[in-house]
Coordinates of C-alpha atoms in Angstrom, one line a residue:
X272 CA 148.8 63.8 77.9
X273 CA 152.0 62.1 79.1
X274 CA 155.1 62.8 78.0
X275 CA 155.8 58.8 76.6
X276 CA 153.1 59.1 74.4
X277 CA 154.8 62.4 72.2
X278 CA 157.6 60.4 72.3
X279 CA 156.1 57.5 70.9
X280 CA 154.3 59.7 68.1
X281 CA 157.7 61.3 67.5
X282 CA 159.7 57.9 67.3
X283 CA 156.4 56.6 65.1
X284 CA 157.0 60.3 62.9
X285 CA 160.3 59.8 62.0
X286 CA 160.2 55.9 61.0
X287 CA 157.3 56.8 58.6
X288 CA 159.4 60.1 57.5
X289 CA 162.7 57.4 56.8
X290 CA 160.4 55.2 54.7
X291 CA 158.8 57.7 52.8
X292 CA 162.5 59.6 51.7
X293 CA 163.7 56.4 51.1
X294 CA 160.5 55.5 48.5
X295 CA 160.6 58.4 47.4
X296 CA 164.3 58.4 46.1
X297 CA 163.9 55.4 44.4
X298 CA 161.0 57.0 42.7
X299 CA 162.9 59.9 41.4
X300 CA 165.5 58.0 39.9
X301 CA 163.5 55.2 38.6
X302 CA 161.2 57.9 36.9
X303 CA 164.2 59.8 35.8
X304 CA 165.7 56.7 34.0
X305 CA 162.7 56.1 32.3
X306 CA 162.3 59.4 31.1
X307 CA 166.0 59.2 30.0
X308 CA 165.3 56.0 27.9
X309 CA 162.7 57.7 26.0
X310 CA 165.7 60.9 25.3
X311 CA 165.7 64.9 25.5
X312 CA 161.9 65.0 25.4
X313 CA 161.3 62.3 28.2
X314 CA 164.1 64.6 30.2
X315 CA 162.5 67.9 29.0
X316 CA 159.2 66.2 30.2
X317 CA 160.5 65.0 33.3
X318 CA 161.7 68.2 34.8
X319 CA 158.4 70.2 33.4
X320 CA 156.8 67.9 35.2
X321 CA 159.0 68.8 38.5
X322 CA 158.2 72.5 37.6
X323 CA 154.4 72.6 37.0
X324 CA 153.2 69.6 38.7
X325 CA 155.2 69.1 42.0
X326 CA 152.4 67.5 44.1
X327 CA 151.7 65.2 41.8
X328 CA 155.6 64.0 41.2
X329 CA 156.1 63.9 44.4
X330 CA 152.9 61.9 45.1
X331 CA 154.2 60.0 42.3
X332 CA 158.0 59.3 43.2
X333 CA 156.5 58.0 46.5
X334 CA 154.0 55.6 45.4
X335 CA 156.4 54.2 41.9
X336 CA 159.4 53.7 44.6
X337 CA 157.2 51.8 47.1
X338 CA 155.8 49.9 44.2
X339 CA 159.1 48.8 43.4
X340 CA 160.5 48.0 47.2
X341 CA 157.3 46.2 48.0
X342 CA 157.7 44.3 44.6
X343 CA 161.1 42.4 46.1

């Protein structure tokens, strides 16, 4: 293949990569202040969730902060 077209996958790669970190902060702190709202246990919860179910959170972070950019 030519060379233009890794370079296009690349320049495609890293868009999608700067979109998704960007979701996905907005997720963690979204989900971290509604954790905080509910107190300790909503913390306690939130970083057991972190621990034993890190797929899934960041699954979730990523889908809660497009949610929420897409919802502007």
């Amino acid at each position: 293949m030519e060379p233009i077209f890794y370079i296009g996958i690349g320049f495609l790669l890293l868009i999608a990569g700067y979109f998704l970190i960007k979701y996905f902060f907005i997720g963690v702190v979204f989900l971290f202040v509604w954790a905080a709202e509910q107190g300790f246990i909503g913390v306690a919860a939130y970083f057991a969730c972190w621990f034993f179910l890190f797929p899934v959170m960041l699954v979730a972070c990523i889908v809660t902060g497009a949610a929420i950019k897409w919802s502007n």
